[in-house]
Tab-separated table of C-alpha atoms in Angstrom:
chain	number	residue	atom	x	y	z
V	1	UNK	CA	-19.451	-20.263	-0.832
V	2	UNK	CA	-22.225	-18.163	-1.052
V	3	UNK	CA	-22.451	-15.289	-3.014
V	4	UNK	CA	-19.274	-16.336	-4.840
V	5	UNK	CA	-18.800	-16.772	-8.976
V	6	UNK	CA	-18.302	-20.364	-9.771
V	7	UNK	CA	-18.454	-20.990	-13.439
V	8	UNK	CA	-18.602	-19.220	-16.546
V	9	UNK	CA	-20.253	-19.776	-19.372
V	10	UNK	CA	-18.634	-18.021	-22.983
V	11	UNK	CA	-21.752	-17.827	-25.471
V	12	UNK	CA	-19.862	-17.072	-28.695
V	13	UNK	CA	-20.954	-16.154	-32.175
V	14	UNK	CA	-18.147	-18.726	-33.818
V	15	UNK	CA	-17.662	-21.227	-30.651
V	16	UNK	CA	-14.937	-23.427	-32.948
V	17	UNK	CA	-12.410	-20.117	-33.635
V	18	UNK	CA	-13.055	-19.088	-29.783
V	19	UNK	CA	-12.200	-22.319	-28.404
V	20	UNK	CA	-9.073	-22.679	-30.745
V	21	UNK	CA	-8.201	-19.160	-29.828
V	22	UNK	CA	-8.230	-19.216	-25.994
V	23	UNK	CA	-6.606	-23.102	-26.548
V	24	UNK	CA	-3.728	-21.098	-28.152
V	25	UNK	CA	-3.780	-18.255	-25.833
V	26	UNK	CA	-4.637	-19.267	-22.198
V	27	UNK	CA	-3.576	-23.139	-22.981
V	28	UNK	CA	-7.199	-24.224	-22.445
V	29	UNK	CA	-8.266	-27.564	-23.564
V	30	UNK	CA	-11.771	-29.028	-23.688
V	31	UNK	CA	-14.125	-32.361	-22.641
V	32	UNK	CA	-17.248	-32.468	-25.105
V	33	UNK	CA	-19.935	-33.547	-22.653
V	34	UNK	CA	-23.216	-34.564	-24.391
V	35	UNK	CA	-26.520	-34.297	-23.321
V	36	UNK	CA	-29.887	-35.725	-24.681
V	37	UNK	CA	-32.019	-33.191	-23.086
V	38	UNK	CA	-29.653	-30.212	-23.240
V	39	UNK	CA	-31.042	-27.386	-20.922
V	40	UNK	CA	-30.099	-24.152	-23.209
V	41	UNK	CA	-32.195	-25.741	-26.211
V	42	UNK	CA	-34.594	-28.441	-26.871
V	43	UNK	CA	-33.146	-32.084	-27.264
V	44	UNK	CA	-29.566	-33.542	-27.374
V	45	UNK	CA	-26.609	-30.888	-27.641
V	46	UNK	CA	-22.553	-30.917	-26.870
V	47	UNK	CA	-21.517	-28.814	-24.149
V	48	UNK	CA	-17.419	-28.197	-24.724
V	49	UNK	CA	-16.249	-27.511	-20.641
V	50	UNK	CA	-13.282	-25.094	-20.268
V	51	UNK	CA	-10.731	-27.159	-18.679
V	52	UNK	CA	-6.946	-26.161	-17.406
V	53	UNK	CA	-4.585	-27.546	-14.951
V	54	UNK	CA	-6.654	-30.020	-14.641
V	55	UNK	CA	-9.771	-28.535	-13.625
V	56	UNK	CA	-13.115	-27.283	-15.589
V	57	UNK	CA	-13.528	-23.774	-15.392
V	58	UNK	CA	-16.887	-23.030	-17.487
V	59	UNK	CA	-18.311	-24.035	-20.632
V	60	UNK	CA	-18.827	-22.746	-24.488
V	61	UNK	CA	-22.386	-22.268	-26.085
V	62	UNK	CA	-23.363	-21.198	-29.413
V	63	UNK	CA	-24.869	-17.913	-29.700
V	64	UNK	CA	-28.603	-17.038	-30.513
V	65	UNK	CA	-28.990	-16.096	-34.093
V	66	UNK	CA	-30.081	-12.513	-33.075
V	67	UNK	CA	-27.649	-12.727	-29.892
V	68	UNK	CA	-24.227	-11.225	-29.031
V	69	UNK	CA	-21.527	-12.590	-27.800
V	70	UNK	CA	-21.316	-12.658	-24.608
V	71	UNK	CA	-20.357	-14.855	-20.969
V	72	UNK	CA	-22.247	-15.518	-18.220
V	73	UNK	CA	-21.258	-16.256	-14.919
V	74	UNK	CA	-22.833	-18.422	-12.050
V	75	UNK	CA	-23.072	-17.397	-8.610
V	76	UNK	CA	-23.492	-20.121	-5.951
V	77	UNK	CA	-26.841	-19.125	-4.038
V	78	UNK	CA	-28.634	-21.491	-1.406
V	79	UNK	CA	-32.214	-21.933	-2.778
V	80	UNK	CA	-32.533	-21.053	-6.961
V	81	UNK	CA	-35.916	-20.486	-6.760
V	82	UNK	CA	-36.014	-18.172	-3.660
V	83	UNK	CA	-33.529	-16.355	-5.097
V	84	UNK	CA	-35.324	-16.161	-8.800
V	85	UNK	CA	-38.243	-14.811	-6.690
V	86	UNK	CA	-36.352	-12.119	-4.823
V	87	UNK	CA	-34.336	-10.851	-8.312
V	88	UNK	CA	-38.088	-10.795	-9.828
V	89	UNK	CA	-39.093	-8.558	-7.275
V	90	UNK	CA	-35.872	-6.489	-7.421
V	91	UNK	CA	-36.283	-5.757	-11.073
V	92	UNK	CA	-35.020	-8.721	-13.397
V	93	UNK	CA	-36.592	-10.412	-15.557
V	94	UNK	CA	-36.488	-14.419	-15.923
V	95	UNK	CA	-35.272	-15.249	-19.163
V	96	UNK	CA	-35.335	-19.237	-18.521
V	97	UNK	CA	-37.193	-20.017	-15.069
V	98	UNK	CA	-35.302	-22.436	-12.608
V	99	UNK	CA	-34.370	-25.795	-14.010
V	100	UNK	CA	-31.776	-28.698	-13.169
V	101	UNK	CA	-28.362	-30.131	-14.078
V	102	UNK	CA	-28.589	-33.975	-13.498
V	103	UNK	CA	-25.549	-34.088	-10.810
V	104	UNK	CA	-23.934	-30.722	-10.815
V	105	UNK	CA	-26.852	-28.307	-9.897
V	106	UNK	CA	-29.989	-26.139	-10.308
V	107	UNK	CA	-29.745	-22.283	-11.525
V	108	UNK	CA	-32.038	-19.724	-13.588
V	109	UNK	CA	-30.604	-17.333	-16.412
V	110	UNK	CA	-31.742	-13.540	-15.214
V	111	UNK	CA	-31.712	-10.525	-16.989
V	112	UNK	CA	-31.205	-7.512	-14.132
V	113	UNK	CA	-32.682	-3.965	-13.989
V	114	UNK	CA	-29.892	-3.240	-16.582
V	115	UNK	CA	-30.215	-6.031	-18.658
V	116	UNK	CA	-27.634	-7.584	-18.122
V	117	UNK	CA	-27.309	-11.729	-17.788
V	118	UNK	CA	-26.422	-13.199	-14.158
V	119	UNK	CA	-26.930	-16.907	-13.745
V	120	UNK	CA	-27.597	-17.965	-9.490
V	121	UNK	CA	-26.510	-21.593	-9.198
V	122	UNK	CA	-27.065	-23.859	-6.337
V	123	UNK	CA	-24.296	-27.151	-6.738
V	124	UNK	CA	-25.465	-30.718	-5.955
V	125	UNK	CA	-21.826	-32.022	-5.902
V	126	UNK	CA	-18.504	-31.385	-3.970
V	127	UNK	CA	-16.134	-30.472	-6.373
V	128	UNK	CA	-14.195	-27.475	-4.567
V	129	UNK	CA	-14.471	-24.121	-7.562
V	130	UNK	CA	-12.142	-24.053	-9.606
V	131	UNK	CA	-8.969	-21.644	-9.348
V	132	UNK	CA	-6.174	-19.454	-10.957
V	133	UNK	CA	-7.794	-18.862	-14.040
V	134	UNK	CA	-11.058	-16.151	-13.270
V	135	UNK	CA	-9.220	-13.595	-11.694
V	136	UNK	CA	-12.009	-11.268	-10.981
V	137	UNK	CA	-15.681	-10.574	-12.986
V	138	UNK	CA	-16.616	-7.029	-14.171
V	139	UNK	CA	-19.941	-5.727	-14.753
V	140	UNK	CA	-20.310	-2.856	-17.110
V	141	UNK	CA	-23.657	-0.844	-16.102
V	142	UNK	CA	-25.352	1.854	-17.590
V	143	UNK	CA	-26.258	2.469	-13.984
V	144	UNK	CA	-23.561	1.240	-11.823
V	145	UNK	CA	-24.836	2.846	-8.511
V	146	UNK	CA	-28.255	0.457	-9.517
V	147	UNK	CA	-26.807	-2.007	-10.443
V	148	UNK	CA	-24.454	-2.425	-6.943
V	149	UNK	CA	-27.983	-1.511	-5.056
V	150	UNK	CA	-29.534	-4.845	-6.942
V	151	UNK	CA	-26.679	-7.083	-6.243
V	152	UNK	CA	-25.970	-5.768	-2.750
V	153	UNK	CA	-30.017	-6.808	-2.052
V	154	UNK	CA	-30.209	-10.297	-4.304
V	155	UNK	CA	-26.766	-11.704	-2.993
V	156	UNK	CA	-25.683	-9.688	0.025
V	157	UNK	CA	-22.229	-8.291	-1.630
V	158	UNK	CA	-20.917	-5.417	-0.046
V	159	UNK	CA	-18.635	-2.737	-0.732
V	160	UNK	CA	-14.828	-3.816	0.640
V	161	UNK	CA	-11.783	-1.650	0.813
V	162	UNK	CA	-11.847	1.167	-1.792
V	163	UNK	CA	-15.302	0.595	-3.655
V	164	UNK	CA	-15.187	-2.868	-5.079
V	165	UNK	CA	-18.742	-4.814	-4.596
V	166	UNK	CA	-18.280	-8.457	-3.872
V	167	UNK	CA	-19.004	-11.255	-0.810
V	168	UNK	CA	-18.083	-10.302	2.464
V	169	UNK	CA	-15.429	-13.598	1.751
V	170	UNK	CA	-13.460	-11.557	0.110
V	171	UNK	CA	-11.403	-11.257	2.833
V	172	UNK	CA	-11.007	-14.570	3.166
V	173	UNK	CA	-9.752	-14.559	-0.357
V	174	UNK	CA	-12.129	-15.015	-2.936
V	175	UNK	CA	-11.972	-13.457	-6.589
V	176	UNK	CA	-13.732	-10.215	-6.214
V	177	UNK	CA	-16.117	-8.878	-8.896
V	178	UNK	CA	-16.238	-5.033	-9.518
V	179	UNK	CA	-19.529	-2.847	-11.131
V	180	UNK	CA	-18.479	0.177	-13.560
V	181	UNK	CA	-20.520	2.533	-15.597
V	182	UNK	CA	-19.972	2.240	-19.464
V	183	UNK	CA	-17.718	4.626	-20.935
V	184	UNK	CA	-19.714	7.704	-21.978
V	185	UNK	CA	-19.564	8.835	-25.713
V	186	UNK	CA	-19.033	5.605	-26.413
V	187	UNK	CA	-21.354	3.571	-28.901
V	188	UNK	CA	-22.000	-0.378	-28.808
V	189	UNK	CA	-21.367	-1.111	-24.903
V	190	UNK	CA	-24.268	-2.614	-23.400
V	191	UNK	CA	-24.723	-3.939	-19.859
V	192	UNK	CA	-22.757	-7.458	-19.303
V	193	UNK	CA	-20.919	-9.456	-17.063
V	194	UNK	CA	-16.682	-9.821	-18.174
V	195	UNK	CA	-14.297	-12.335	-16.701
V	196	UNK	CA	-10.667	-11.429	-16.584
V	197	UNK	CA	-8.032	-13.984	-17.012
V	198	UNK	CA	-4.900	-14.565	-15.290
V	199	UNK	CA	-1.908	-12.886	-17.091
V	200	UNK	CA	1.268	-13.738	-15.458
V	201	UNK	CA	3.269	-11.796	-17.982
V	202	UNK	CA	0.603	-8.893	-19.348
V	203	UNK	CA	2.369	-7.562	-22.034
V	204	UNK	CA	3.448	-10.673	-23.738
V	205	UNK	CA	0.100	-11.937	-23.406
V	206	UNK	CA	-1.642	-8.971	-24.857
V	207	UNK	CA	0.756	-9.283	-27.782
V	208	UNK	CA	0.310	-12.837	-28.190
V	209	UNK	CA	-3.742	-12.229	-28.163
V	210	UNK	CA	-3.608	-9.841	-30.776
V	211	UNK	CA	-1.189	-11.873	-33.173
V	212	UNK	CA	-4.021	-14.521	-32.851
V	213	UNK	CA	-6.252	-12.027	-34.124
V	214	UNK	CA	-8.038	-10.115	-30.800
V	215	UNK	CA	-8.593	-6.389	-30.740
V	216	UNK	CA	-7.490	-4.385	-27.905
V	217	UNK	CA	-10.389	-1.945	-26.830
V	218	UNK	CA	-10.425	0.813	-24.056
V	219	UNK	CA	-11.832	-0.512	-21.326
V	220	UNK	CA	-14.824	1.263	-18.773
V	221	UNK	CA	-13.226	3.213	-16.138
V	222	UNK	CA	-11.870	1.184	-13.140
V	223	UNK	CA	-12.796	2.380	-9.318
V	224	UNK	CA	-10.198	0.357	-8.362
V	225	UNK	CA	-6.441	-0.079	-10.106
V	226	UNK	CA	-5.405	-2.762	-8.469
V	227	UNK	CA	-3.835	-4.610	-10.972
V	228	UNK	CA	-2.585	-3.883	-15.017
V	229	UNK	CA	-5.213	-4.906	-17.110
V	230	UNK	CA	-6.200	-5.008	-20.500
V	231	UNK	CA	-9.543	-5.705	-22.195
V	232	UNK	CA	-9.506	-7.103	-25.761
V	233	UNK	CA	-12.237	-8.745	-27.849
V	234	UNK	CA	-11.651	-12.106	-29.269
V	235	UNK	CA	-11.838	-13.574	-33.277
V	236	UNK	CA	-14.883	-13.890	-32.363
V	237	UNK	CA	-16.519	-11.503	-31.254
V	238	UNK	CA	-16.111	-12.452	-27.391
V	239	UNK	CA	-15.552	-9.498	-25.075
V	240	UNK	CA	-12.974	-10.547	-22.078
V	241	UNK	CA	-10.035	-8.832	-20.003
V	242	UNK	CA	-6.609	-9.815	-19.009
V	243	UNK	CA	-5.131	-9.225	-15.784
V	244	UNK	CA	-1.458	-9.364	-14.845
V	245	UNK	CA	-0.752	-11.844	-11.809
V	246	UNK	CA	3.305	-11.334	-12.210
V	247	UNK	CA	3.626	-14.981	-11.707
């Protein structure tokens, strides 16, 4: 599992209208966990998990006053704080040093060379990761070449097939991720981390987003086509992409 994205976190500027609009959308519901010491903020907080079919996929935080919206997604590592040391060295910056989940795991938010937010994540528990809704993660660069150098050293991903960067398990199957420059001439795109979602019928999904009040926006330029995709921003404010999965 190693080098693989496991959860996702949605920060969001208006949590309540995201959460009702990707329950309406993508059929998500959600378990309120609370917490008395909640670890993105002193003292007790909810934490709304991201569940479907079943399963929890990630979680939804309230935005900074001063921050964007934004997601951030955890990728299983071995030690936290090894790998906290190696990312300092490799240019990021530690934006909350290592800390602990009481029973589901340890992790550090980072901020890499490009600024953009990348949570490693060791788990303490033995749920399998959940499936079938995180297609694949894409990280918009203002340096992509950089920004595949960094992640290539911190978790060992390597380029597969016909540029994509992600685990060497990718052949065995596991969602790839994929590292694009921002679009140039293009104001207000800034170095982040964007899941796509599963879209088994693209077009009616698109529609169905927009109706429910998302805007379709251009997205970076793919180096691989592999799939139709959109990418859309919700009610929000929340950047995130759909891909179609024809079934």
């Amino acid at each position: 599992m190693q080098g693989r994205i496991i959860w996702h976190d949605l920060v969001s500027k208006g949590p309540g209208a995201d959460m009702a609009f990707f329950s309406r959308l993508m059929g998500w519901s959600y378990t309120i966990e609370h917490a008395e010491n909640f670890v993105w903020k002193p003292g007790p907080g909810d934490y709304p998990l991201i569940v479907a079919k079943g399963e929890a996929h990630g979680g939804v935080l309230s935005a900074g006053r001063d921050e964007p919206a934004h997601w951030r997604a955890y990728v299983e590592v071995r030690d936290v704080d090894l790998c906290a040391d190696k990312a300092r060295r490799l240019g990021a910056t530690i934006c909350k040093p290592p800390f602990d989940v009481p029973g589901v795991g340890r992790s550090v938010l980072l901020s890499d060379p490009q600024a953009a937010l990348i949570c490693p994540f060791t788990t303490t528990h033995d749920y399998p990761p959940p499936r079938d809704q995180f297609v694949f993660d894409q990280l918009v660069s203002s340096n992509a070449a950089a920004s595949r150098s960094f992640y290539r050293n911190l978790f060992g991903w390597k380029l597969i097939g016909s540029g994509i960067p992600g685990p060497e398990a990718n052949r065995q199957g596991w969602d790839p991720v994929e590292i694009v420059n921002a679009p140039h001439g293009q104001a207000g795109w800034r170095a982040q981390w964007i899941p796509y979602l599963a879209a088994p019928d693209l077009p009616k999904t698109i529609a169905e987003a927009t109706e429910l009040g998302a805007r379709r926006i251009d997205p970076p330029t793919s180096v691989a086509q592999a799939a139709p995709r959109a990418l859309l921003i919700s009610p929000a404010g929340a950047p995130f992409g759909l891909v179609g999965t024809g079934g």
